[in-house]
Short mmCIF file of C-alpha atoms and ligand atoms in Angstrom, two decimals:
data_model
loop_
_atom_site.label_atom_id
_atom_site.label_comp_id
_atom_site.label_asym_id
_atom_site.label_seq_id
_atom_site.Cartn_x
_atom_site.Cartn_y
_atom_site.Cartn_z
CA MET A 1 20.16 -3.78 8.96
CA SER A 2 19.68 -6.97 10.86
CA VAL A 3 20.18 -7.27 14.79
CA ASP A 4 18.99 -10.32 16.64
CA ASN A 5 16.82 -9.88 19.74
CA GLU A 6 15.02 -7.08 18.59
CA PRO A 7 11.31 -6.62 18.52
CA TYR A 8 9.21 -7.95 15.42
CA VAL A 9 5.85 -8.06 14.11
CA GLN A 10 3.79 -10.61 12.51
CA VAL A 11 2.78 -10.01 8.90
CA HIS A 12 -0.23 -11.77 7.11
CA ALA A 13 -1.60 -11.15 3.89
CA LEU A 14 -5.43 -10.65 3.45
CA HIS A 15 -7.38 -11.53 0.33
CA ALA A 16 -9.18 -8.21 -0.60
CA GLY A 17 -10.66 -8.55 -4.14
CA ARG A 18 -9.23 -8.95 -7.63
CA LEU A 19 -9.18 -6.85 -10.76
CA THR A 20 -7.88 -7.11 -14.43
CA LEU A 21 -5.31 -4.79 -15.50
CA PRO A 22 -4.82 -4.03 -19.28
CA GLU A 23 -1.13 -4.64 -19.54
CA ARG A 24 -0.51 -1.55 -21.97
CA PHE A 25 -1.39 1.04 -19.23
CA PHE A 26 1.08 -0.68 -16.79
CA VAL A 27 4.02 -2.18 -18.75
CA HIS A 28 5.91 -1.51 -21.99
CA PRO A 29 6.09 -3.20 -24.29
CA ALA A 30 2.70 -4.77 -24.15
CA SER A 31 0.13 -6.07 -26.62
CA GLU A 32 -3.20 -4.12 -27.12
CA SER A 33 -5.25 -7.06 -25.95
CA ALA A 34 -3.03 -8.35 -22.99
CA ARG A 35 -4.74 -8.52 -19.58
CA ARG A 36 -3.76 -9.68 -16.31
CA THR A 37 -6.01 -10.65 -13.30
CA VAL A 38 -4.34 -9.69 -10.18
CA PRO A 39 -5.07 -9.61 -6.54
CA SER A 40 -5.47 -6.08 -4.40
CA LEU A 41 -3.83 -7.37 -1.25
CA SER A 42 -4.28 -6.03 2.10
CA PHE A 43 -2.04 -6.90 4.97
CA LEU A 44 -2.34 -7.36 8.68
CA ILE A 45 0.55 -6.19 11.11
CA GLN A 46 0.36 -7.35 14.66
CA HIS A 47 2.65 -5.67 17.18
CA VAL A 48 3.08 -6.80 20.82
CA ASN A 49 4.73 -4.34 23.06
CA SER A 50 6.70 -4.80 26.17
CA VAL A 51 3.85 -5.04 28.47
CA ASN A 52 1.92 -7.55 26.27
CA LYS A 53 -0.48 -5.01 24.46
CA THR A 54 -1.24 -5.94 20.89
CA THR A 55 -1.56 -3.25 18.16
CA ARG A 56 -3.15 -4.27 14.94
CA ILE A 57 -2.65 -2.60 11.78
CA VAL A 58 -4.19 -3.09 8.37
CA PHE A 59 -2.24 -1.97 5.41
CA ASP A 60 -4.90 -1.01 2.62
CA LEU A 61 -8.40 -2.23 2.43
CA GLY A 62 -8.51 -3.60 -1.37
CA LEU A 63 -11.88 -3.52 -3.23
CA ARG A 64 -15.10 -2.35 -1.96
CA HIS A 65 -17.81 -4.87 -1.57
CA PRO A 66 -20.38 -4.44 -3.05
CA SER A 67 -18.85 -2.46 -5.90
CA THR A 68 -22.12 -0.66 -6.38
CA ASN A 69 -21.17 1.42 -3.56
CA TYR A 70 -18.58 3.29 -5.23
CA PRO A 71 -19.24 6.64 -6.72
CA ILE A 72 -20.56 6.41 -10.21
CA PRO A 73 -17.38 7.71 -11.99
CA ILE A 74 -15.49 4.93 -10.41
CA GLN A 75 -18.22 2.57 -11.32
CA ARG A 76 -17.73 3.66 -14.76
CA HIS A 77 -14.08 3.26 -14.47
CA LEU A 78 -14.24 -0.22 -13.18
CA GLU A 79 -16.05 -1.49 -16.12
CA THR A 80 -12.67 -1.51 -17.61
CA ARG A 81 -11.27 -3.79 -14.79
CA HIS A 82 -13.25 -6.87 -15.45
CA PRO A 83 -13.03 -9.75 -14.52
CA MET A 84 -13.22 -8.44 -11.21
CA ALA A 85 -14.00 -9.94 -7.66
CA THR A 86 -15.04 -8.05 -4.48
CA GLU A 87 -15.09 -11.16 -2.33
CA PRO A 88 -13.38 -12.48 -0.17
CA ASN A 89 -13.07 -8.78 0.98
CA VAL A 90 -10.74 -7.59 3.71
CA VAL A 91 -13.47 -8.08 6.44
CA GLN A 92 -14.17 -11.58 5.53
CA SER A 93 -10.41 -12.18 5.33
CA LEU A 94 -10.01 -10.90 8.97
CA ALA A 95 -12.94 -13.36 9.99
CA VAL A 96 -11.14 -16.23 8.69
CA GLY A 97 -8.55 -15.71 11.54
CA GLU A 98 -11.30 -14.57 13.84
CA LEU A 99 -10.68 -11.14 14.00
CA SER A 100 -13.33 -8.25 13.22
CA THR A 101 -12.94 -4.49 12.37
CA ASP A 102 -13.39 -3.71 15.93
CA ASP A 103 -9.86 -5.33 16.58
CA ILE A 104 -7.95 -3.01 14.13
CA ASP A 105 -6.55 0.02 15.73
CA TYR A 106 -5.00 1.55 12.71
CA VAL A 107 -5.89 1.34 9.04
CA VAL A 108 -2.94 2.61 7.13
CA TYR A 109 -3.52 3.57 3.46
CA SER A 110 -0.71 3.30 0.76
CA HIS A 111 -2.61 5.86 -1.20
CA VAL A 112 -6.37 6.46 -1.91
CA HIS A 113 -6.91 4.78 -5.36
CA TRP A 114 -10.30 3.20 -5.54
CA ASP A 115 -8.88 -0.48 -5.41
CA HIS A 116 -7.04 0.27 -2.23
CA ILE A 117 -9.56 2.23 -0.17
CA GLY A 118 -12.12 -0.81 0.50
CA GLU A 119 -15.03 0.38 2.77
CA PRO A 120 -13.69 2.65 5.36
CA LYS A 121 -17.12 2.85 7.05
CA ALA A 122 -16.74 -0.81 7.91
CA PHE A 123 -13.70 0.34 10.28
CA ASP A 124 -15.66 2.58 12.44
CA LYS A 125 -13.24 2.25 15.48
CA SER A 126 -9.95 2.38 13.72
CA THR A 127 -7.85 5.44 13.17
CA PHE A 128 -6.83 6.00 9.42
CA VAL A 129 -3.34 6.94 8.60
CA VAL A 130 -2.52 8.52 5.27
CA GLY A 131 0.58 10.01 3.65
CA PRO A 132 1.26 13.66 3.39
CA GLY A 133 -1.01 15.49 0.80
CA THR A 134 -3.80 12.93 0.86
CA SER A 135 -6.49 15.20 2.36
CA ALA A 136 -5.68 18.00 -0.14
CA LEU A 137 -5.82 15.38 -3.07
CA LEU A 138 -9.28 13.96 -1.98
CA LYS A 139 -10.44 17.70 -2.16
CA ASP A 140 -8.88 18.79 -5.36
CA SER A 141 -7.38 16.27 -7.93
CA SER A 142 -7.75 18.36 -10.75
CA SER A 143 -4.12 17.95 -11.62
CA LEU A 144 -4.42 14.28 -12.33
CA ARG A 145 -5.71 12.47 -15.54
CA GLY A 146 -7.33 9.23 -16.00
CA GLY A 147 -10.57 7.41 -15.07
CA HIS A 148 -8.80 5.81 -11.87
CA SER A 149 -8.13 9.28 -10.47
CA PHE A 150 -11.56 10.14 -8.89
CA PHE A 151 -11.69 10.56 -5.17
CA GLU A 152 -14.26 10.92 -2.56
CA PRO A 153 -13.78 14.09 -0.79
CA ASP A 154 -15.43 12.55 2.55
CA LEU A 155 -13.53 9.28 2.24
CA LEU A 156 -11.71 9.65 5.58
CA PRO A 157 -13.48 10.12 9.01
CA VAL A 158 -11.93 13.59 10.04
CA SER A 159 -11.98 13.08 13.71
CA ARG A 160 -10.20 9.62 13.11
CA THR A 161 -7.67 10.48 10.67
CA ILE A 162 -3.87 11.16 10.93
CA GLU A 163 -2.21 12.71 8.01
CA LEU A 164 1.66 12.11 8.25
CA PRO A 165 3.75 15.20 8.27
CA PRO A 166 5.09 16.96 5.17
CA THR A 167 8.39 15.17 3.85
CA THR A 168 9.99 18.55 2.58
CA GLY A 169 13.16 19.01 4.16
CA ALA A 170 12.91 15.75 5.94
CA THR A 171 15.98 14.27 4.63
CA GLU A 172 18.00 17.17 6.59
CA GLN A 173 17.27 15.87 9.72
CA GLU A 174 19.43 13.28 11.48
CA SER A 175 17.46 12.11 14.58
CA SER A 176 13.98 11.29 15.10
CA THR A 177 11.85 13.75 17.54
CA GLY A 178 9.67 10.90 18.79
CA LYS A 179 8.26 11.74 22.06
CA SER A 180 5.37 9.63 22.83
CA ALA A 181 6.15 6.31 21.44
CA GLN A 182 8.40 5.42 24.44
CA ASN A 183 10.14 2.44 22.95
CA GLY A 184 7.37 0.41 21.42
CA VAL A 185 4.51 1.04 23.94
CA THR A 186 2.08 3.06 21.81
CA PRO A 187 2.66 4.09 18.00
CA ASP A 188 3.66 7.62 17.28
CA PHE A 189 2.72 8.86 13.83
CA SER A 190 3.59 12.36 14.64
CA GLN A 191 7.58 12.13 14.38
CA SER A 192 9.61 13.76 11.61
CA TRP A 193 10.92 11.77 8.67
CA VAL A 194 14.46 10.66 9.19
CA PRO A 195 16.78 8.43 6.92
CA HIS A 196 16.92 4.75 7.62
CA GLY A 197 19.84 3.02 5.77
CA PHE A 198 19.65 4.20 2.05
CA LEU A 199 15.97 4.95 2.56
CA PRO A 200 15.72 8.73 2.68
CA ARG A 201 12.45 9.26 4.55
CA THR A 202 11.01 6.73 7.15
CA ILE A 203 9.13 6.96 10.51
CA ASP A 204 9.66 4.35 13.05
CA ILE A 205 6.01 4.07 14.46
CA PHE A 206 6.79 1.97 17.55
CA GLN A 207 10.34 3.48 18.20
CA ASP A 208 11.71 -0.02 18.24
CA GLY A 209 12.56 -0.59 14.53
CA SER A 210 9.74 -3.23 14.02
CA VAL A 211 7.39 -1.20 11.73
CA LEU A 212 8.70 1.67 9.44
CA ILE A 213 6.52 3.94 7.22
CA VAL A 214 8.40 4.56 4.14
CA ASP A 215 7.96 7.59 1.96
CA ALA A 216 7.55 5.98 -1.41
CA PRO A 217 6.93 8.98 -4.04
CA GLY A 218 5.86 8.82 -7.67
CA HIS A 219 2.64 6.88 -7.79
CA LEU A 220 0.16 9.34 -6.10
CA PRO A 221 0.68 12.12 -3.77
CA GLY A 222 1.14 10.73 -0.35
CA HIS A 223 1.98 7.28 -1.35
CA ILE A 224 3.73 5.40 1.37
CA ASN A 225 4.83 1.87 2.12
CA ILE A 226 5.85 -0.28 5.19
CA LEU A 227 8.94 -2.09 5.91
CA ALA A 228 8.24 -4.44 8.73
CA ARG A 229 10.86 -6.65 10.63
CA THR A 230 9.17 -10.14 10.75
CA GLY A 231 11.96 -11.99 12.66
CA PRO A 232 15.74 -12.04 13.49
CA GLY A 233 17.18 -10.51 10.52
CA LYS A 234 14.19 -10.99 8.40
CA TYR A 235 12.19 -7.83 6.71
CA THR A 236 8.91 -7.65 4.52
CA TYR A 237 8.42 -4.58 2.62
CA LEU A 238 4.81 -3.76 1.46
CA ALA A 239 5.33 -1.70 -1.62
CA GLY A 240 1.65 -0.73 -2.40
CA ASP A 241 1.45 0.60 -6.02
CA ALA A 242 5.15 1.67 -6.30
CA CYS A 243 5.31 -0.92 -8.83
CA HIS A 244 2.28 -2.95 -10.34
CA ASP A 245 4.52 -5.69 -12.18
CA ARG A 246 7.47 -7.68 -11.20
CA ARG A 247 8.62 -7.74 -14.63
CA ILE A 248 9.43 -4.00 -14.20
CA MET A 249 11.64 -4.84 -11.24
CA ARG A 250 13.30 -7.61 -13.13
CA TRP A 251 14.16 -5.00 -16.24
CA GLU A 252 12.02 -7.06 -18.53
CA ARG A 253 9.64 -4.17 -19.11
CA GLU A 254 9.46 -0.43 -18.73
CA ILE A 255 6.56 1.50 -16.99
CA GLY A 256 3.77 1.97 -19.58
CA GLU A 257 2.61 5.16 -21.03
CA TRP A 258 -0.37 5.85 -23.32
CA HIS A 259 -2.16 8.87 -25.23
CA ASP A 260 -5.53 9.91 -24.00
CA GLU A 261 -8.33 11.21 -26.26
CA SER A 262 -6.73 14.69 -26.31
CA GLY A 263 -3.23 13.51 -26.99
CA HIS A 264 -1.82 13.88 -23.59
CA ILE A 265 0.98 11.45 -22.44
CA CYS A 266 -0.51 9.55 -19.46
CA CYS A 267 1.16 7.31 -17.06
CA ILE A 268 -0.40 5.25 -14.09
CA HIS A 269 2.22 6.99 -11.87
CA ALA A 270 1.56 10.72 -11.34
CA ASP A 271 5.31 11.25 -11.55
CA LYS A 272 6.96 8.68 -13.57
CA LYS A 273 10.68 9.65 -12.90
CA GLN A 274 10.13 9.67 -9.03
CA ALA A 275 8.40 6.26 -9.32
CA GLU A 276 11.42 5.00 -11.16
CA LYS A 277 13.58 6.37 -8.36
CA THR A 278 11.37 4.75 -5.65
CA ILE A 279 11.40 1.29 -7.71
CA ALA A 280 15.23 1.32 -7.75
CA LEU A 281 15.23 1.77 -4.04
CA ILE A 282 12.69 -1.12 -3.59
CA SER A 283 14.93 -3.33 -6.01
CA ARG A 284 18.06 -2.46 -3.81
CA LEU A 285 16.09 -3.67 -0.85
CA GLU A 286 15.20 -6.82 -2.60
CA SER A 287 18.81 -7.51 -3.62
CA GLU A 288 19.58 -7.14 0.08
CA GLY A 289 17.29 -9.92 1.09
CA VAL A 290 14.08 -7.91 1.98
CA GLU A 291 10.92 -9.79 0.95
CA VAL A 292 8.97 -7.35 -1.38
CA ILE A 293 5.33 -7.81 -1.89
CA LEU A 294 3.45 -5.42 -4.33
CA ALA A 295 -0.28 -4.72 -3.66
CA HIS A 296 -1.01 -6.41 -7.13
CA ASP A 297 1.63 -9.15 -6.76
CA VAL A 298 0.26 -12.12 -8.62
CA GLU A 299 3.53 -13.70 -8.79
CA TRP A 300 4.04 -13.58 -5.22
CA GLU A 301 0.40 -14.79 -4.53
CA GLU A 302 0.69 -17.71 -6.93
CA LYS A 303 3.78 -19.23 -5.16
CA SER A 304 2.56 -22.25 -3.17
CA GLU A 305 4.80 -21.50 -0.27
CA ASN A 306 2.80 -18.22 0.13
CA GLN A 307 -0.46 -19.84 0.64
CA ALA A 308 0.20 -20.12 4.41
CA ARG A 309 0.95 -16.41 4.60
CA PHE A 310 -2.62 -15.44 4.47
CA PHE A 311 -4.36 -14.88 7.82
CA GLY A 312 -5.96 -17.66 9.31
CA THR A 313 -4.53 -20.35 7.25
CA SER A 314 -1.87 -21.50 9.64
ZN1 ZN B 401 -2.79 3.10 -7.32
#
């Protein structure tokens, strides 16, 4: 997948809060009491085009600060996620590198769970980009179970939101329809999904191969990832909540399941089978040398060499 002298982007991590996951809801086997405090990472992607125009994308906004600004059902749910920290939040983390929300052209949400949406009102000049089906999910999530599946119908600013096209039938198409991207001048989110290598559905938003949005189904309707070229032959894959725990990718654990009060089998992924397929694709990318970072990737965050990967630290 690597070709030298092709455009690439800068990718920086942004601290955007922390939360504590009861392990049994995420991995199997796990003890009843095991808990892990993990980050909810955001990322800044900076693309410079052929006429030196910079486009800045933030992928996910982490936790909302203060948490009392969440709707009451979410505030109730997050009682189960302590210890928790909403600072530094994504806005403070951008400021470390001397950027403000006004500098962010696009906010791309991997999905709209509470620990990824931050405070969209703070990004009042940005255009929001979400995966297919997200608007419908925000209005009606009655098919989903669990306290984490409460959504705000008015989360997204209607006039500044792009919902990516449906993925149905997208794998049949062989070539991109991109009309307005013009080889990296401006991003084009209206293109059809097309295969990229063994990834069945991607959108090359700048039409220069530097930033691909990747359909990553299973966790929640509209769940998307980003594959970014960060240097000659170097790629970083931002996996959102496709996987919550690296032990699953190493086959040391399986995806967790549990029974709710009425005896239903629950899973943190809306479609567990589909989530397993997505994880298999991501594992294959990793085995081919792509750096994979999960939204709650405490192992990545703890590595000393990754400290300089946070925006403003180097
Ligand atoms: Zn999630």
